Every structure is written in C-alpha cells, then in structure tokens.
PDB file of C-alpha atoms in Angstrom:
ATOM      1  CA  MET A   1      86.662 111.982 101.904  1.00  0.00           C
ATOM      2  CA  GLY A   2      84.123 114.705 101.259  1.00  0.00           C
ATOM      3  CA  HIS A   3      81.769 113.384 103.950  1.00  0.00           C
ATOM      4  CA  LEU A   4      84.671 112.958 106.366  1.00  0.00           C
ATOM      5  CA  SER A   5      85.794 116.526 105.778  1.00  0.00           C
ATOM      6  CA  TYR A   6      82.220 117.750 106.313  1.00  0.00           C
ATOM      7  CA  PHE A   7      81.850 115.983 109.652  1.00  0.00           C
ATOM      8  CA  GLN A   8      85.279 117.168 110.775  1.00  0.00           C
ATOM      9  CA  SER A   9      84.146 120.695 109.987  1.00  0.00           C
ATOM     10  CA  MET A  10      80.923 120.144 111.940  1.00  0.00           C
ATOM     11  CA  ASN A  11      82.833 118.822 114.965  1.00  0.00           C
ATOM     12  CA  TRP A  12      85.130 121.850 114.814  1.00  0.00           C
ATOM     13  CA  LEU A  13      82.096 124.149 114.640  1.00  0.00           C
ATOM     14  CA  ASN A  14      80.460 122.396 117.596  1.00  0.00           C
ATOM     15  CA  ARG A  15      83.619 122.913 119.664  1.00  0.00           C
ATOM     16  CA  LYS A  16      83.743 126.583 118.676  1.00  0.00           C
ATOM     17  CA  ILE A  17      80.109 127.055 119.687  1.00  0.00           C
ATOM     18  CA  SER A  18      80.735 125.377 123.059  1.00  0.00           C
ATOM     19  CA  LYS A  19      83.717 127.643 123.728  1.00  0.00           C
ATOM     20  CA  LYS A  20      81.735 130.734 122.743  1.00  0.00           C
ATOM     21  CA  THR A  21      78.840 129.683 124.962  1.00  0.00           C
ATOM     22  CA  LEU A  22      81.197 129.268 127.928  1.00  0.00           C
ATOM     23  CA  SER A  23      82.781 132.641 127.161  1.00  0.00           C
ATOM     24  CA  LEU A  24      79.344 134.247 127.026  1.00  0.00           C
ATOM     25  CA  LEU A  25      78.401 132.768 130.417  1.00  0.00           C
ATOM     26  CA  LEU A  26      81.621 134.190 131.891  1.00  0.00           C
ATOM     27  CA  LEU A  27      80.759 137.522 130.284  1.00  0.00           C
ATOM     28  CA  PHE A  28      77.341 137.385 131.960  1.00  0.00           C
ATOM     29  CA  ALA A  29      78.991 136.837 135.315  1.00  0.00           C
ATOM     30  CA  SER A  30      81.320 139.806 134.842  1.00  0.00           C
ATOM     31  CA  LEU A  31      78.722 142.210 133.437  1.00  0.00           C
ATOM     32  CA  SER A  32      75.787 141.399 135.726  1.00  0.00           C
ATOM     33  CA  SER A  33      76.973 143.973 138.261  1.00  0.00           C
ATOM     34  CA  CYS A  34      77.112 146.818 135.719  1.00  0.00           C
ATOM     35  CA  SER A  35      73.925 146.105 133.780  1.00  0.00           C
ATOM     36  CA  ARG A  36      70.833 148.299 133.934  1.00  0.00           C
ATOM     37  CA  LEU A  37      68.432 145.468 134.650  1.00  0.00           C
ATOM     38  CA  GLU A  38      67.411 147.029 137.965  1.00  0.00           C
ATOM     39  CA  ASP A  39      66.167 150.078 136.034  1.00  0.00           C
ATOM     40  CA  LEU A  40      63.264 148.044 134.669  1.00  0.00           C
ATOM     41  CA  ARG A  41      60.192 148.778 136.796  1.00  0.00           C
ATOM     42  CA  TYR A  42      56.527 147.955 136.751  1.00  0.00           C
ATOM     43  CA  GLU A  43      54.284 150.370 134.843  1.00  0.00           C
ATOM     44  CA  PRO A  44      52.865 152.070 136.793  1.00  0.00           C
ATOM     45  CA  ASN A  45      55.440 151.713 139.553  1.00  0.00           C
ATOM     46  CA  LEU A  46      54.658 149.089 142.183  1.00  0.00           C
ATOM     47  CA  PRO A  47      55.510 150.328 145.707  1.00  0.00           C
ATOM     48  CA  ALA A  48      57.201 147.602 147.751  1.00  0.00           C
ATOM     49  CA  GLU A  49      54.599 147.991 150.496  1.00  0.00           C
ATOM     50  CA  ASN A  50      51.837 147.141 147.987  1.00  0.00           C
ATOM     51  CA  PHE A  51      53.475 144.027 146.499  1.00  0.00           C
ATOM     52  CA  CYS A  52      51.462 141.642 148.651  1.00  0.00           C
ATOM     53  CA  ASP A  53      48.221 143.466 147.869  1.00  0.00           C
ATOM     54  CA  LEU A  54      48.410 141.958 144.387  1.00  0.00           C
ATOM     55  CA  GLN A  55      49.227 138.352 145.317  1.00  0.00           C
ATOM     56  CA  PRO A  56      49.081 136.004 148.309  1.00  0.00           C
ATOM     57  CA  CYS A  57      51.981 136.299 150.767  1.00  0.00           C
ATOM     58  CA  ILE A  58      52.865 134.731 154.092  1.00  0.00           C
ATOM     59  CA  GLU A  59      55.515 135.654 156.655  1.00  0.00           C
ATOM     60  CA  ILE A  60      58.037 132.997 157.655  1.00  0.00           C
ATOM     61  CA  GLY A  61      60.307 134.497 160.290  1.00  0.00           C
ATOM     62  CA  SER A  62      61.802 137.623 158.751  1.00  0.00           C
ATOM     63  CA  TRP A  63      61.071 136.416 155.205  1.00  0.00           C
ATOM     64  CA  THR A  64      58.104 137.345 153.049  1.00  0.00           C
ATOM     65  CA  VAL A  65      57.122 134.353 150.888  1.00  0.00           C
ATOM     66  CA  SER A  66      54.821 135.104 147.971  1.00  0.00           C
ATOM     67  CA  GLN A  67      52.427 132.654 146.301  1.00  0.00           C
ATOM     68  CA  PRO A  68      53.250 129.812 148.748  1.00  0.00           C
ATOM     69  CA  SER A  69      51.091 127.127 147.111  1.00  0.00           C
ATOM     70  CA  SER A  70      52.319 128.069 143.633  1.00  0.00           C
ATOM     71  CA  SER A  71      55.899 128.006 144.924  1.00  0.00           C
ATOM     72  CA  ALA A  72      55.448 124.488 146.281  1.00  0.00           C
ATOM     73  CA  LEU A  73      54.060 123.371 142.930  1.00  0.00           C
ATOM     74  CA  VAL A  74      56.865 124.829 140.810  1.00  0.00           C
ATOM     75  CA  PHE A  75      59.510 123.362 143.125  1.00  0.00           C
ATOM     76  CA  LEU A  76      57.799 119.972 142.835  1.00  0.00           C
ATOM     77  CA  LEU A  77      57.971 120.342 139.050  1.00  0.00           C
ATOM     78  CA  ALA A  78      61.648 121.305 139.245  1.00  0.00           C
ATOM     79  CA  PHE A  79      62.677 118.378 141.423  1.00  0.00           C
ATOM     80  CA  PHE A  80      60.688 115.877 139.355  1.00  0.00           C
ATOM     81  CA  SER A  81      62.401 117.187 136.223  1.00  0.00           C
ATOM     82  CA  LEU A  82      65.791 116.728 137.899  1.00  0.00           C
ATOM     83  CA  PHE A  83      64.766 113.223 139.006  1.00  0.00           C
ATOM     84  CA  LEU A  84      63.733 112.420 135.440  1.00  0.00           C
ATOM     85  CA  ALA A  85      67.085 113.740 134.173  1.00  0.00           C
ATOM     86  CA  PHE A  86      68.837 111.352 136.558  1.00  0.00           C
ATOM     87  CA  GLN A  87      66.703 108.431 135.351  1.00  0.00           C
ATOM     88  CA  PHE A  88      67.473 109.138 131.705  1.00  0.00           C
ATOM     89  CA  TYR A  89      71.176 109.482 132.442  1.00  0.00           C
ATOM     90  CA  ARG A  90      71.427 106.414 134.669  1.00  0.00           C
ATOM     91  CA  ASN A  91      69.702 104.205 132.105  1.00  0.00           C
ATOM     92  CA  ARG A  92      71.209 105.760 128.990  1.00  0.00           C
ATOM     93  CA  GLY A  93      73.347 102.768 128.034  1.00  0.00           C
ATOM     94  CA  GLY A  94      74.958 103.711 124.739  1.00  0.00           C
ATOM     95  CA  HIS A  95      72.014 105.828 123.597  1.00  0.00           C
ATOM     96  CA  ARG A  96      72.944 109.464 122.937  1.00  0.00           C
ATOM     97  CA  SER A  97      69.250 110.294 122.644  1.00  0.00           C
ATOM     98  CA  LYS A  98      68.791 109.439 126.326  1.00  0.00           C
ATOM     99  CA  PHE A  99      71.840 111.511 127.246  1.00  0.00           C
ATOM    100  CA  TYR A 100      70.358 114.599 125.585  1.00  0.00           C
ATOM    101  CA  TRP A 101      66.932 113.899 127.081  1.00  0.00           C
ATOM    102  CA  ALA A 102      68.724 113.918 130.451  1.00  0.00           C
ATOM    103  CA  LEU A 103      70.423 117.210 129.577  1.00  0.00           C
ATOM    104  CA  SER A 104      67.123 118.779 128.518  1.00  0.00           C
ATOM    105  CA  MET A 105      65.404 117.646 131.728  1.00  0.00           C
ATOM    106  CA  LEU A 106      68.363 118.884 133.799  1.00  0.00           C
ATOM    107  CA  LEU A 107      68.295 122.345 132.215  1.00  0.00           C
ATOM    108  CA  GLY A 108      64.515 122.474 132.524  1.00  0.00           C
ATOM    109  CA  GLY A 109      64.683 121.503 136.196  1.00  0.00           C
ATOM    110  CA  ILE A 110      67.314 124.128 136.976  1.00  0.00           C
ATOM    111  CA  GLY A 111      65.231 126.692 135.098  1.00  0.00           C
ATOM    112  CA  ALA A 112      62.116 125.780 137.095  1.00  0.00           C
ATOM    113  CA  LEU A 113      64.046 126.212 140.345  1.00  0.00           C
ATOM    114  CA  LEU A 114      65.245 129.648 139.252  1.00  0.00           C
ATOM    115  CA  ALA A 115      61.724 130.626 138.202  1.00  0.00           C
ATOM    116  CA  GLY A 116      60.234 129.412 141.468  1.00  0.00           C
ATOM    117  CA  VAL A 117      62.701 131.475 143.474  1.00  0.00           C
ATOM    118  CA  SER A 118      62.138 134.791 141.672  1.00  0.00           C
ATOM    119  CA  PHE A 119      58.674 134.614 140.071  1.00  0.00           C
ATOM    120  CA  GLN A 120      57.064 132.991 143.094  1.00  0.00           C
ATOM    121  CA  ALA A 121      58.587 132.215 146.495  1.00  0.00           C
ATOM    122  CA  PHE A 122      61.096 135.022 146.995  1.00  0.00           C
ATOM    123  CA  GLY A 123      59.817 137.579 144.513  1.00  0.00           C
ATOM    124  CA  TYR A 124      59.337 140.161 147.249  1.00  0.00           C
ATOM    125  CA  GLU A 125      62.737 139.547 148.825  1.00  0.00           C
ATOM    126  CA  ILE A 126      64.577 139.707 145.488  1.00  0.00           C
ATOM    127  CA  LYS A 127      62.690 142.484 143.708  1.00  0.00           C
ATOM    128  CA  CYS A 128      61.156 144.631 146.447  1.00  0.00           C
ATOM    129  CA  SER A 129      62.892 144.295 149.822  1.00  0.00           C
ATOM    130  CA  GLY A 130      64.862 147.430 150.719  1.00  0.00           C
ATOM    131  CA  GLN A 131      63.466 149.374 147.753  1.00  0.00           C
ATOM    132  CA  ILE A 132      60.777 152.020 147.460  1.00  0.00           C
ATOM    133  CA  ASP A 133      59.442 150.543 144.205  1.00  0.00           C
ATOM    134  CA  CYS A 134      59.763 146.912 143.110  1.00  0.00           C
ATOM    135  CA  SER A 135      62.012 145.845 140.256  1.00  0.00           C
ATOM    136  CA  TRP A 136      60.246 144.226 137.303  1.00  0.00           C
ATOM    137  CA  THR A 137      62.632 141.302 136.891  1.00  0.00           C
ATOM    138  CA  SER A 138      65.877 139.851 138.242  1.00  0.00           C
ATOM    139  CA  TRP A 139      68.941 137.880 137.181  1.00  0.00           C
ATOM    140  CA  TRP A 140      67.261 134.735 138.505  1.00  0.00           C
ATOM    141  CA  GLU A 141      64.654 135.151 135.772  1.00  0.00           C
ATOM    142  CA  ILE A 142      67.276 135.949 133.117  1.00  0.00           C
ATOM    143  CA  TYR A 143      69.090 132.691 133.808  1.00  0.00           C
ATOM    144  CA  TYR A 144      65.754 130.855 133.858  1.00  0.00           C
ATOM    145  CA  ASN A 145      65.080 132.122 130.336  1.00  0.00           C
ATOM    146  CA  ILE A 146      68.494 130.993 129.119  1.00  0.00           C
ATOM    147  CA  CYS A 147      68.110 127.537 130.695  1.00  0.00           C
ATOM    148  CA  THR A 148      64.707 127.131 129.047  1.00  0.00           C
ATOM    149  CA  VAL A 149      66.030 128.006 125.581  1.00  0.00           C
ATOM    150  CA  ALA A 150      68.994 125.666 126.075  1.00  0.00           C
ATOM    151  CA  ALA A 151      66.627 122.893 127.249  1.00  0.00           C
ATOM    152  CA  ALA A 152      64.597 123.237 124.038  1.00  0.00           C
ATOM    153  CA  GLY A 153      67.779 122.924 121.993  1.00  0.00           C
ATOM    154  CA  ALA A 154      68.897 119.838 123.922  1.00  0.00           C
ATOM    155  CA  LEU A 155      65.486 118.266 123.339  1.00  0.00           C
ATOM    156  CA  LEU A 156      65.837 118.847 119.588  1.00  0.00           C
ATOM    157  CA  VAL A 157      69.223 117.107 119.658  1.00  0.00           C
ATOM    158  CA  ALA A 158      67.731 114.217 121.656  1.00  0.00           C
ATOM    159  CA  ILE A 159      64.992 113.747 119.058  1.00  0.00           C
ATOM    160  CA  SER A 160      67.530 113.932 116.232  1.00  0.00           C
ATOM    161  CA  TYR A 161      69.311 110.878 117.612  1.00  0.00           C
ATOM    162  CA  SER A 162      66.053 108.908 117.457  1.00  0.00           C
ATOM    163  CA  TRP A 163      64.908 110.023 114.001  1.00  0.00           C
ATOM    164  CA  MET A 164      67.874 111.397 112.036  1.00  0.00           C
ATOM    165  CA  GLY A 165      71.179 110.270 110.570  1.00  0.00           C
ATOM    166  CA  LYS A 166      74.553 111.821 111.390  1.00  0.00           C
ATOM    167  CA  LEU A 167      73.967 114.835 109.159  1.00  0.00           C
ATOM    168  CA  GLY A 168      70.685 115.684 110.879  1.00  0.00           C
ATOM    169  CA  GLN A 169      72.246 115.138 114.300  1.00  0.00           C
ATOM    170  CA  HIS A 170      75.088 117.545 113.541  1.00  0.00           C
ATOM    171  CA  ARG A 171      72.660 120.140 112.223  1.00  0.00           C
ATOM    172  CA  ALA A 172      70.504 119.774 115.344  1.00  0.00           C
ATOM    173  CA  LYS A 173      73.554 120.317 117.553  1.00  0.00           C
ATOM    174  CA  ILE A 174      74.561 123.394 115.578  1.00  0.00           C
ATOM    175  CA  TYR A 175      71.035 124.803 115.793  1.00  0.00           C
ATOM    176  CA  ALA A 176      70.875 124.112 119.549  1.00  0.00           C
ATOM    177  CA  GLY A 177      74.267 125.710 120.195  1.00  0.00           C
ATOM    178  CA  CYS A 178      73.660 128.709 117.960  1.00  0.00           C
ATOM    179  CA  SER A 179      70.156 129.353 119.290  1.00  0.00           C
ATOM    180  CA  THR A 180      71.414 129.326 122.884  1.00  0.00           C
ATOM    181  CA  LEU A 181      74.345 131.568 121.940  1.00  0.00           C
ATOM    182  CA  VAL A 182      72.208 134.027 119.961  1.00  0.00           C
ATOM    183  CA  TYR A 183      69.469 134.171 122.591  1.00  0.00           C
ATOM    184  CA  SER A 184      72.008 134.682 125.382  1.00  0.00           C
ATOM    185  CA  SER A 185      73.536 137.554 123.406  1.00  0.00           C
ATOM    186  CA  ILE A 186      70.136 139.138 122.783  1.00  0.00           C
ATOM    187  CA  ILE A 187      69.024 138.896 126.396  1.00  0.00           C
ATOM    188  CA  LEU A 188      72.369 140.324 127.523  1.00  0.00           C
ATOM    189  CA  ILE A 189      71.757 143.296 125.225  1.00  0.00           C
ATOM    190  CA  GLY A 190      68.284 143.567 126.743  1.00  0.00           C
ATOM    191  CA  CYS A 191      69.842 143.719 130.215  1.00  0.00           C
ATOM    192  CA  MET A 192      72.294 146.410 129.194  1.00  0.00           C
ATOM    193  CA  LEU A 193      69.861 148.725 127.356  1.00  0.00           C
ATOM    194  CA  PRO A 194      67.583 147.821 129.271  1.00  0.00           C
ATOM    195  CA  ASN A 195      64.636 146.542 127.192  1.00  0.00           C
ATOM    196  CA  LYS A 196      61.622 144.816 128.747  1.00  0.00           C
ATOM    197  CA  PHE A 197      60.608 142.793 125.707  1.00  0.00           C
ATOM    198  CA  LEU A 198      64.068 141.323 125.107  1.00  0.00           C
ATOM    199  CA  VAL A 199      64.265 140.003 128.687  1.00  0.00           C
ATOM    200  CA  SER A 200      60.618 138.972 128.913  1.00  0.00           C
ATOM    201  CA  PHE A 201      59.087 135.522 129.316  1.00  0.00           C
ATOM    202  CA  GLU A 202      57.063 136.130 126.144  1.00  0.00           C
ATOM    203  CA  PHE A 203      60.147 136.749 123.993  1.00  0.00           C
ATOM    204  CA  MET A 204      61.800 133.631 125.430  1.00  0.00           C
ATOM    205  CA  ILE A 205      58.750 131.550 124.436  1.00  0.00           C
ATOM    206  CA  LEU A 206      58.790 133.012 120.909  1.00  0.00           C
ATOM    207  CA  PHE A 207      62.498 132.277 120.580  1.00  0.00           C
ATOM    208  CA  SER A 208      62.082 128.685 121.821  1.00  0.00           C
ATOM    209  CA  LEU A 209      59.098 127.979 119.584  1.00  0.00           C
ATOM    210  CA  PRO A 210      61.029 127.036 116.392  1.00  0.00           C
ATOM    211  CA  ALA A 211      62.837 124.189 118.184  1.00  0.00           C
ATOM    212  CA  TYR A 212      59.545 122.707 119.370  1.00  0.00           C
ATOM    213  CA  LEU A 213      57.968 123.165 115.942  1.00  0.00           C
ATOM    214  CA  ILE A 214      60.880 121.345 114.303  1.00  0.00           C
ATOM    215  CA  VAL A 215      60.529 118.525 116.846  1.00  0.00           C
ATOM    216  CA  PHE A 216      56.781 118.252 116.231  1.00  0.00           C
ATOM    217  CA  ILE A 217      57.054 118.376 112.417  1.00  0.00           C
ATOM    218  CA  LEU A 218      59.882 115.842 112.416  1.00  0.00           C
ATOM    219  CA  ASN A 219      57.922 113.514 114.707  1.00  0.00           C
ATOM    220  CA  LEU A 220      54.803 113.860 112.573  1.00  0.00           C
ATOM    221  CA  LYS A 221      56.784 113.088 109.412  1.00  0.00           C
ATOM    222  CA  VAL A 222      58.302 109.867 110.735  1.00  0.00           C
ATOM    223  CA  TYR A 223      54.994 108.880 112.357  1.00  0.00           C
ATOM    224  CA  ARG A 224      53.208 109.087 108.989  1.00  0.00           C
ATOM    225  CA  SER A 225      55.903 106.920 107.402  1.00  0.00           C
ATOM    226  CA  GLY A 226      55.233 104.109 109.876  1.00  0.00           C
ATOM    227  CA  LYS A 227      53.772 103.744 113.353  1.00  0.00           C
ATOM    228  CA  THR A 228      55.922 102.362 116.158  1.00  0.00           C
ATOM    229  CA  PRO A 229      55.393 102.469 119.944  1.00  0.00           C
ATOM    230  CA  LEU A 230      58.061 105.198 120.276  1.00  0.00           C
ATOM    231  CA  ARG A 231      56.621 107.340 117.497  1.00  0.00           C
ATOM    232  CA  THR A 232      53.106 107.007 118.897  1.00  0.00           C
ATOM    233  CA  ALA A 233      54.252 107.888 122.420  1.00  0.00           C
ATOM    234  CA  MET A 234      56.146 110.906 121.059  1.00  0.00           C
ATOM    235  CA  ILE A 235      53.101 112.195 119.194  1.00  0.00           C
ATOM    236  CA  ARG A 236      50.954 111.844 122.305  1.00  0.00           C
ATOM    237  CA  SER A 237      53.537 113.715 124.373  1.00  0.00           C
ATOM    238  CA  TRP A 238      53.572 116.672 121.951  1.00  0.00           C
ATOM    239  CA  VAL A 239      49.765 116.779 121.795  1.00  0.00           C
ATOM    240  CA  LEU A 240      49.727 116.871 125.604  1.00  0.00           C
ATOM    241  CA  LEU A 241      52.275 119.691 125.611  1.00  0.00           C
ATOM    242  CA  VAL A 242      50.218 121.724 123.120  1.00  0.00           C
ATOM    243  CA  LEU A 243      47.112 121.246 125.274  1.00  0.00           C
ATOM    244  CA  VAL A 244      49.043 122.433 128.340  1.00  0.00           C
ATOM    245  CA  PHE A 245      50.055 125.704 126.693  1.00  0.00           C
ATOM    246  CA  LEU A 246      46.585 126.148 125.220  1.00  0.00           C
ATOM    247  CA  CYS A 247      44.985 125.826 128.661  1.00  0.00           C
ATOM    248  CA  TYR A 248      47.577 128.196 130.116  1.00  0.00           C
ATOM    249  CA  SER A 249      46.909 130.808 127.430  1.00  0.00           C
ATOM    250  CA  VAL A 250      43.118 130.588 127.736  1.00  0.00           C
ATOM    251  CA  TYR A 251      43.265 130.733 131.538  1.00  0.00           C
ATOM    252  CA  GLY A 252      45.456 133.828 131.397  1.00  0.00           C
ATOM    253  CA  ALA A 253      43.374 135.547 128.711  1.00  0.00           C
ATOM    254  CA  MET A 254      40.217 135.111 130.789  1.00  0.00           C
ATOM    255  CA  ASP A 255      41.925 136.610 133.884  1.00  0.00           C
ATOM    256  CA  ILE A 256      40.711 133.733 136.034  1.00  0.00           C
ATOM    257  CA  THR A 257      43.724 134.201 138.316  1.00  0.00           C
ATOM    258  CA  GLY A 258      42.595 137.660 139.446  1.00  0.00           C
ATOM    259  CA  GLN A 259      39.026 136.475 139.979  1.00  0.00           C
ATOM    260  CA  LEU A 260      40.116 133.547 142.163  1.00  0.00           C
ATOM    261  CA  TRP A 261      42.693 135.534 144.134  1.00  0.00           C
ATOM    262  CA  ALA A 262      39.985 138.105 144.923  1.00  0.00           C
ATOM    263  CA  LYS A 263      38.062 135.250 146.551  1.00  0.00           C
ATOM    264  CA  GLY A 264      41.074 134.001 148.486  1.00  0.00           C
ATOM    265  CA  ILE A 265      41.655 131.012 146.193  1.00  0.00           C
ATOM    266  CA  TRP A 266      45.360 130.812 145.409  1.00  0.00           C
ATOM    267  CA  PHE A 267      45.348 129.228 141.968  1.00  0.00           C
ATOM    268  CA  SER A 268      46.984 131.094 139.092  1.00  0.00           C
ATOM    269  CA  ASP A 269      47.666 130.658 135.392  1.00  0.00           C
ATOM    270  CA  ASN A 270      51.193 129.631 136.366  1.00  0.00           C
ATOM    271  CA  ASP A 271      49.680 126.820 138.415  1.00  0.00           C
ATOM    272  CA  VAL A 272      47.832 125.629 135.320  1.00  0.00           C
ATOM    273  CA  LEU A 273      51.120 125.659 133.390  1.00  0.00           C
ATOM    274  CA  HIS A 274      53.089 123.903 136.128  1.00  0.00           C
ATOM    275  CA  LEU A 275      50.451 121.237 136.725  1.00  0.00           C
ATOM    276  CA  GLY A 276      50.272 120.610 132.988  1.00  0.00           C
ATOM    277  CA  MET A 277      54.057 120.418 132.680  1.00  0.00           C
ATOM    278  CA  LEU A 278      54.148 118.032 135.629  1.00  0.00           C
ATOM    279  CA  ALA A 279      51.575 115.813 133.881  1.00  0.00           C
ATOM    280  CA  TRP A 280      53.761 115.938 130.748  1.00  0.00           C
ATOM    281  CA  LEU A 281      56.820 114.834 132.722  1.00  0.00           C
ATOM    282  CA  VAL A 282      54.859 112.045 134.413  1.00  0.00           C
ATOM    283  CA  TYR A 283      53.796 110.804 130.975  1.00  0.00           C
ATOM    284  CA  ILE A 284      57.426 110.894 129.819  1.00  0.00           C
ATOM    285  CA  TYR A 285      58.516 108.968 132.917  1.00  0.00           C
ATOM    286  CA  PHE A 286      55.937 106.176 132.691  1.00  0.00           C
ATOM    287  CA  GLU A 287      55.359 105.894 128.932  1.00  0.00           C
ATOM    288  CA  LEU A 288      58.061 107.535 126.842  1.00  0.00           C
ATOM    289  CA  ARG A 289      61.278 107.084 128.831  1.00  0.00           C
ATOM    290  CA  ARG A 290      61.513 103.318 128.390  1.00  0.00           C
ATOM    291  CA  LEU A 291      60.961 103.584 124.620  1.00  0.00           C
ATOM    292  CA  VAL A 292      63.613 106.170 123.777  1.00  0.00           C
ATOM    293  CA  VAL A 293      66.453 104.721 121.694  1.00  0.00           C
ATOM    294  CA  ASP A 294      68.887 105.934 119.048  1.00  0.00           C
TER     295      ASP A 294
END
C-alpha cells in the first residue's frame, strides 16, 4: 500500500506540473507584448544599417536574409530532427522510451527551426528592420531556449525507461517537468527585467547541463555493470555529443569564424555545432534508434 500511495502521489504531482507548465505557456503568450525584451541591445549599439557588415547577407526580393548557408544547415538539422521524431514515434510499439525519444527529437527540431529563423535567416528582419539600432534577442530565441531545455528533460525521461525502474522513471519525469517549469519562470523574469544573462544561450546551456550529466553518468553506470549493444551505442552517442560541443567551444574561442568571414568564407562556429549535431542525429538514426527498448 505504501508503494501504491507513493506512485499515486507521483502521478498527481506529474499532473500538477503539466497543468502549471501549460499555465506558464499561456502566461508567456499574454505577457510577451508587455515585456521589456526589446530594451536589450547590443553593446555597443549595433545600427541596423551596419548589421550586414558583421555577417554575410543576401537580398531575396524585399527580404534581407542573413547567413544563408548557415540558415540552410540549421533548417536541415531541424527537419532531420523532426523526421527522426516521426520515426521513433511510428515505430514505438509499446516502448515508452521510444515515445520520449520522439518527444525530445520533436522539441529539439522545433527549437532548431526557431533558432534558424531568428539567429540566422531572418535575424535582420526580426531584430533590425524598421529600427535605428538592432535588438539583441527576440521571442523566437526565447522559445528556442525553452524548447531546448524541455528536450533535454524529455531525453532524460527516455533514458530512464531504458535503465530505471518505476521509481527512477517517476523521478525523471518530475525533474524534467520541474526543470522546464523553473527555467521558463526564470527566463520570463529575464524578459521582464530585462536581464541579458537570464535570456542568453549560455545560461540555457548551463541550465540544461545537469540533465545531460545525469544521462551520461547513468549510462556509464549501467555500461560498467554489463555491456550490451544498446549500452555501447548509448556511450558512443554521448562521446560523440561531447566531442561536438568541444569542437564548437574551441572553434569559437579561437575566433575562426571572424577570420573566415573576413576572407568571404561563410563558415561559423554555429555551423560546426549544427554539423556535429546532424552527425549525432544520423548516428542515432542508423545505430541507436533500432536498439532502444524499455
């Protein structure tokens, strides 16, 4: 009876978290028009007329498209992630792990689309057009951050169904729901203050990091207890993901993007990240996807 009562309590808590998350999303929709997000500007200010001096742009009709090759790459990543989500969902059978893998890929794909629109393709149109000085961020990027944090939580839940019992699965769901709820609240506060760090890509990465660390540590623990094809494929996927972010960080720290753009070569640190993430998804599609089970 004690275990039954515990799981009933966990189910009740999960429902409460879901309702609060939905309420928070509705709150975002209602408050987006009265936030101070547009007050965040580049330091020093970036005049709209100088936006394309800092990055490659092309004119398509009346639209200014920035970083065209990078935009194509991030949209490719987004659509492949959505395709992978569909594959996980279509072939899920009775496996909840595959359902949550599909959810994680779906959220990641939506996030990549949002990022591609504002960070790359239509950055000028969204943040500069009709203004004297460009805005530093936009609501497209805020929702991208939230989707990315939620995707990390869904991935943790997916892994819990492969490696954990019911208790661990419930705890993973609570962590995923609470982390998304807490992060959404924090970033909303950042929009209202406004505060650059709270709405930044860097803070989103820091906030998402614990979920990935838990996934990696959990995978390493079960891998050491006994090797199986799934455990081996999982370990390889996390090593690949670490290498992707390492290459991205090193590339950015060395300012290779600026050096190449000065020579007319449109290849940025974001391209390194997106190519690496695409390679990670391809590995998941061909090697890991077929092995995932509860």
